[in-house]
Amino acid sequence: AEHSGYFLRTDWLKEMKARDEAGAPTDYFDSVTGKLLFSGPKNRTFNEFLTESKKHGWPSFRDDEVNWDVVRVLPGGETVSIDGTHLGHNLPDSKGNRYCINLVCIAGYATTEAEFKREDTKGLQIYSLEKNSAGCTGMFWRPDPRPGQKSSGSGSNWPRDGAQLKGIVYEVQGEKWLECFEVMQKGKGWEKCQKGSWMPFKYSQYYLKPVV
């Protein structure tokens, strides 16, 4: 098992705070198979989740945050995936089951690293929507491009020309994508995006340019 407190010495906390500010829960995937194991926090705040995890020394999940299609608890409390990946242990407290999990065991990607890779873990990045020729006046949101993931990619507040987007960069099957959490239309302020709003870095005459 990894040492107590190890998860706090990684980029995990910085990224989780950024996702919490954007109102986006985090999915945790099996480091071996890429299957979804946990998603949270759910039915509690991020600070409550963090406080509990710090107190014990490992990321600590509750029943509502477990993907029971994939996770199993063995006699004695060992928590594993259905494929045999050791994840941690169930150490119940007065609130109920508490799954204390090794971060390295749930730091996988949704498929293989070659197909789905998070490029940046330092928080939300800002990009402007640019185009290199005349044409449409903006781009509709795209659905989650990651294999096996589902999102609508809908919402009326799609970025028009000159808009800025705030999100996290991913590489999916060799192409760069931005998972968007906020959008700022030209001349307006920042607004939340509907969950599951994605934008390719390059499509037709449009491209995303870093805002510095």
Tab-separated table of C-alpha atoms in Angstrom:
chain	number	residue	atom	x	y	z
A	1	ALA	CA	0.000	0.000	0.000
A	2	GLU	CA	1.123	3.569	-0.614
A	3	HIS	CA	2.222	5.600	2.395
A	4	SER	CA	-0.313	7.615	4.384
A	5	GLY	CA	-0.642	11.147	2.984
A	6	TYR	CA	0.984	10.305	-0.346
A	7	PHE	CA	-1.991	11.662	-2.315
A	8	LEU	CA	-1.355	15.138	-0.878
A	9	ARG	CA	2.155	15.189	-2.346
A	10	THR	CA	0.876	14.878	-5.908
A	11	ASP	CA	-0.982	17.294	-8.231
A	12	TRP	CA	-4.236	15.670	-7.162
A	13	LEU	CA	-5.297	18.386	-4.700
A	14	LYS	CA	-4.645	21.254	-7.117
A	15	GLU	CA	-6.657	19.618	-9.868
A	16	MET	CA	-9.502	18.608	-7.562
A	17	LYS	CA	-9.850	22.170	-6.275
A	18	ALA	CA	-10.079	23.437	-9.851
A	19	ARG	CA	-12.757	20.876	-10.703
A	20	ASP	CA	-14.667	21.691	-7.521
A	21	GLU	CA	-14.676	25.391	-8.384
A	22	ALA	CA	-16.148	24.434	-11.762
A	23	GLY	CA	-18.786	22.237	-10.103
A	24	ALA	CA	-17.468	19.070	-11.722
A	25	PRO	CA	-17.114	15.817	-9.748
A	26	THR	CA	-14.088	13.659	-10.504
A	27	ASP	CA	-14.114	10.184	-12.017
A	28	TYR	CA	-11.451	7.700	-10.907
A	29	PHE	CA	-10.403	4.858	-13.209
A	30	ASP	CA	-8.660	1.538	-12.622
A	31	SER	CA	-4.933	2.001	-13.258
A	32	VAL	CA	-4.806	-1.420	-14.918
A	33	THR	CA	-8.037	-1.727	-16.927
A	34	GLY	CA	-9.270	1.858	-17.276
A	35	LYS	CA	-12.717	0.984	-15.864
A	36	LEU	CA	-14.616	3.564	-13.829
A	37	LEU	CA	-14.323	2.808	-10.085
A	38	PHE	CA	-15.345	5.886	-8.113
A	39	SER	CA	-16.918	9.266	-8.814
A	40	GLY	CA	-17.192	12.070	-6.338
A	41	PRO	CA	-17.719	13.807	-4.136
A	42	LYS	CA	-21.444	12.993	-4.110
A	43	ASN	CA	-23.981	14.069	-1.494
A	44	ARG	CA	-21.266	16.011	0.354
A	45	THR	CA	-18.950	18.901	-0.326
A	46	PHE	CA	-15.411	18.646	-1.613
A	47	ASN	CA	-14.152	20.050	1.697
A	48	GLU	CA	-15.958	17.291	3.597
A	49	PHE	CA	-14.423	14.691	1.298
A	50	LEU	CA	-10.963	16.252	1.659
A	51	THR	CA	-11.174	16.570	5.454
A	52	GLU	CA	-12.127	12.929	5.818
A	53	SER	CA	-9.390	11.798	3.416
A	54	LYS	CA	-6.739	13.852	5.196
A	55	LYS	CA	-7.813	12.504	8.568
A	56	HIS	CA	-7.281	8.920	7.492
A	57	GLY	CA	-4.382	9.461	5.089
A	58	TRP	CA	-5.919	8.127	1.862
A	59	PRO	CA	-8.732	9.232	-0.485
A	60	SER	CA	-11.844	7.996	1.327
A	61	PHE	CA	-15.061	7.226	-0.539
A	62	ARG	CA	-18.601	6.458	0.618
A	63	ASP	CA	-21.156	4.011	-0.794
A	64	ASP	CA	-22.762	6.583	-3.109
A	65	GLU	CA	-19.408	7.267	-4.736
A	66	VAL	CA	-18.623	3.644	-5.655
A	67	ASN	CA	-19.295	2.073	-9.053
A	68	TRP	CA	-20.677	-1.234	-7.797
A	69	ASP	CA	-20.665	-2.719	-11.298
A	70	VAL	CA	-16.887	-2.913	-11.019
A	71	VAL	CA	-15.902	-2.668	-7.319
A	72	ARG	CA	-16.134	-5.516	-4.799
A	73	VAL	CA	-15.408	-5.759	-1.065
A	74	LEU	CA	-13.931	-9.079	0.081
A	75	PRO	CA	-14.334	-10.715	3.506
A	76	GLY	CA	-12.027	-8.815	5.826
A	77	GLY	CA	-12.603	-5.505	4.034
A	78	GLU	CA	-10.119	-5.626	1.157
A	79	THR	CA	-11.552	-3.576	-1.715
A	80	VAL	CA	-10.765	-4.722	-5.257
A	81	SER	CA	-11.965	-4.342	-8.828
A	82	ILE	CA	-13.726	-7.230	-10.544
A	83	ASP	CA	-10.512	-7.682	-12.552
A	84	GLY	CA	-8.476	-8.230	-9.397
A	85	THR	CA	-6.842	-4.817	-8.953
A	86	HIS	CA	-6.178	-4.150	-5.259
A	87	LEU	CA	-7.665	-0.756	-4.405
A	88	GLY	CA	-7.581	-0.423	-0.611
A	89	HIS	CA	-9.800	-1.386	2.328
A	90	ASN	CA	-13.218	-0.703	3.761
A	91	LEU	CA	-12.725	0.813	7.212
A	92	PRO	CA	-16.225	1.712	8.467
A	93	ASP	CA	-16.789	4.510	10.949
A	94	SER	CA	-19.850	5.935	12.692
A	95	LYS	CA	-21.202	7.240	9.357
A	96	GLY	CA	-21.040	3.879	7.603
A	97	ASN	CA	-18.736	2.237	5.082
A	98	ARG	CA	-15.590	4.178	4.257
A	99	TYR	CA	-13.387	2.949	1.419
A	100	CYS	CA	-9.810	4.110	1.963
A	101	ILE	CA	-8.182	3.823	-1.443
A	102	ASN	CA	-4.640	4.047	-2.817
A	103	LEU	CA	-4.448	6.942	-5.279
A	104	VAL	CA	-2.025	5.062	-7.546
A	105	CYS	CA	-4.639	2.316	-8.004
A	106	ILE	CA	-7.340	4.732	-9.206
A	107	ALA	CA	-5.204	7.106	-11.283
A	108	GLY	CA	-5.849	5.327	-14.575
A	109	TYR	CA	-7.292	6.598	-17.844
A	110	ALA	CA	-10.700	5.791	-19.306
A	111	THR	CA	-9.080	3.569	-21.936
A	112	THR	CA	-5.404	3.092	-22.696
A	113	GLU	CA	-3.048	6.005	-22.116
A	114	ALA	CA	-2.370	6.151	-25.850
A	115	GLU	CA	-6.082	6.752	-26.560
A	116	PHE	CA	-7.025	9.035	-23.671
A	117	LYS	CA	-4.515	11.170	-21.823
A	118	ARG	CA	-4.970	14.246	-19.675
A	119	GLU	CA	-2.380	16.728	-20.878
A	120	ASP	CA	-2.424	19.228	-18.042
A	121	THR	CA	-3.133	18.782	-14.343
A	122	LYS	CA	-2.381	22.294	-13.111
A	123	GLY	CA	-5.976	23.523	-13.098
A	124	LEU	CA	-8.220	25.191	-15.629
A	125	GLN	CA	-6.659	26.748	-18.717
A	126	ILE	CA	-8.131	29.586	-20.800
A	127	TYR	CA	-8.389	29.585	-24.606
A	128	SER	CA	-10.002	31.896	-27.141
A	129	LEU	CA	-12.055	30.668	-30.088
A	130	GLU	CA	-10.359	31.887	-33.267
A	131	LYS	CA	-10.892	31.273	-36.981
A	132	ASN	CA	-8.644	31.632	-40.002
A	133	SER	CA	-11.342	32.293	-42.617
A	134	ALA	CA	-14.894	33.595	-42.911
A	135	GLY	CA	-17.813	31.300	-42.283
A	136	CYS	CA	-19.975	30.393	-39.306
A	137	THR	CA	-20.308	32.644	-36.277
A	138	GLY	CA	-19.335	30.068	-33.662
A	139	MET	CA	-19.183	26.370	-32.805
A	140	PHE	CA	-21.711	24.094	-31.127
A	141	TRP	CA	-20.583	22.067	-28.121
A	142	ARG	CA	-19.328	18.579	-28.880
A	143	PRO	CA	-20.082	15.473	-26.772
A	144	ASP	CA	-17.406	13.780	-24.678
A	145	PRO	CA	-14.953	12.295	-27.239
A	146	ARG	CA	-13.469	9.721	-24.856
A	147	PRO	CA	-14.330	6.110	-25.711
A	148	GLY	CA	-17.033	4.749	-23.441
A	149	GLN	CA	-18.017	8.153	-22.064
A	150	LYS	CA	-21.453	9.724	-22.466
A	151	SER	CA	-22.432	13.386	-22.567
A	152	SER	CA	-24.924	15.397	-24.545
A	153	GLY	CA	-22.629	18.131	-25.809
A	154	SER	CA	-25.683	20.389	-25.832
A	155	GLY	CA	-26.571	23.742	-24.338
A	156	SER	CA	-27.621	27.028	-25.895
A	157	ASN	CA	-24.633	28.976	-24.606
A	158	TRP	CA	-22.269	27.612	-27.251
A	159	PRO	CA	-19.187	29.773	-27.984
A	160	ARG	CA	-19.570	32.484	-30.606
A	161	ASP	CA	-16.708	34.162	-32.434
A	162	GLY	CA	-14.246	35.727	-29.990
A	163	ALA	CA	-15.454	33.739	-26.982
A	164	GLN	CA	-13.081	32.472	-24.308
A	165	LEU	CA	-13.257	28.979	-22.836
A	166	LYS	CA	-11.992	27.735	-19.491
A	167	GLY	CA	-11.330	24.036	-18.974
A	168	ILE	CA	-8.961	21.068	-18.846
A	169	VAL	CA	-6.992	19.812	-21.843
A	170	TYR	CA	-7.089	16.168	-22.924
A	171	GLU	CA	-5.526	14.189	-25.721
A	172	VAL	CA	-7.942	11.647	-27.186
A	173	GLN	CA	-6.688	9.270	-29.862
A	174	GLY	CA	-4.053	11.734	-31.003
A	175	GLU	CA	-6.269	14.852	-31.014
A	176	LYS	CA	-6.466	17.646	-28.446
A	177	TRP	CA	-9.786	18.483	-26.762
A	178	LEU	CA	-10.906	20.932	-24.099
A	179	GLU	CA	-13.399	19.833	-21.442
A	180	CYS	CA	-15.108	23.175	-20.838
A	181	PHE	CA	-16.416	24.356	-17.483
A	182	GLU	CA	-16.941	28.054	-18.206
A	183	VAL	CA	-17.470	30.229	-21.278
A	184	MET	CA	-17.193	33.990	-21.700
A	185	GLN	CA	-18.877	35.351	-24.794
A	186	LYS	CA	-17.273	38.426	-26.335
A	187	GLY	CA	-18.111	41.497	-24.258
A	188	LYS	CA	-19.713	39.490	-21.438
A	189	GLY	CA	-18.676	37.783	-18.203
A	190	TRP	CA	-17.865	34.168	-17.343
A	191	GLU	CA	-20.782	31.708	-17.219
A	192	LYS	CA	-20.927	28.027	-16.292
A	193	CYS	CA	-21.137	25.501	-19.127
A	194	GLN	CA	-23.558	22.615	-19.083
A	195	LYS	CA	-21.821	19.482	-17.860
A	196	GLY	CA	-20.363	17.479	-20.732
A	197	SER	CA	-19.438	20.466	-22.948
A	198	TRP	CA	-16.369	19.734	-25.062
A	199	MET	CA	-14.534	21.563	-27.832
A	200	PRO	CA	-11.901	20.273	-30.285
A	201	PHE	CA	-8.735	22.335	-30.599
A	202	LYS	CA	-9.126	22.423	-34.374
A	203	TYR	CA	-12.196	22.008	-36.568
A	204	SER	CA	-12.742	23.444	-40.056
A	205	GLN	CA	-11.700	27.129	-39.908
A	206	TYR	CA	-11.851	27.222	-36.101
A	207	TYR	CA	-9.063	26.671	-33.583
A	208	LEU	CA	-8.369	27.310	-29.881
A	209	LYS	CA	-5.613	29.746	-28.956
A	210	PRO	CA	-4.105	30.017	-25.455
A	211	VAL	CA	-4.894	33.238	-23.609
A	212	VAL	CA	-1.748	34.634	-21.985
